[in-house]
C-alpha angles and dihedrals in degrees: 000000000000118000118259109263111242139165113250091221128086135174127193124179142184141180107238116205096228137076119269092251090066096042093046094067093050095056094065108110096243089051098056093095088059088073112007106085093198090068124078097186148345124213136177115254109230126210099045124117117292090243094056126079110202122177125189112219114202113200121210090248089061097257114140124203125182109212125193118214106225097177141352110182147145132211095226134009114290117262122245114289099245131054133168113270116256130186127323097009096297121120127226114254120219120250092262092063114155142202121238140191143183124199122200135181133207131180141152128273096263090061092042090064094046105034110010096261124154134260130247124195114233090035116263118248092225133057102238150336134199116204128189127195112197128185131195129182117241100230104182144019133038094325097046110148094033125109125237110215129190126187114195130185129199111191131192115260092258092068108109129212091269092058092048094048092046090052090048091052093047092050092050090048093048093048091049088049090050091053091048092048095054091047088053090049098246 
């Protein structure tokens, strides 16, 4: 039977009830276990080049994924860490609010040797993926002071529908966990 045709791109999004300054620090790769309940730990991978940040995520089911941070940047300096609370649990952002993003890459060992990709254990069934988490402050309206977050994934053409749907589910789960974590003050 032929595989189900699917696009190798997904986007999931959520409105997080916290200002961008709080969310920003949680989307750094080593911080993901602070909110994502599927992860048991994150640790730096030693022995890579000094220009490369690689973090090994260990999932609670025992799966390990080494993820390379490609970029973690902001468009303007981050605002101060504390703001007065506004409506519905969100906090008002200062006028110099900024947008932020982090890009990460994962791939299997065969690609790691050829192109500098990253390792998954057990081995991934696809060659590579590039994910980007982007955050924007909500600056007006009923949800002012919240943060809009998107998590995209671009997979290599050998990723099947199961891989894409699993990634979609994991992103939805992680974004829901992020929202819950900021409400709990993590």
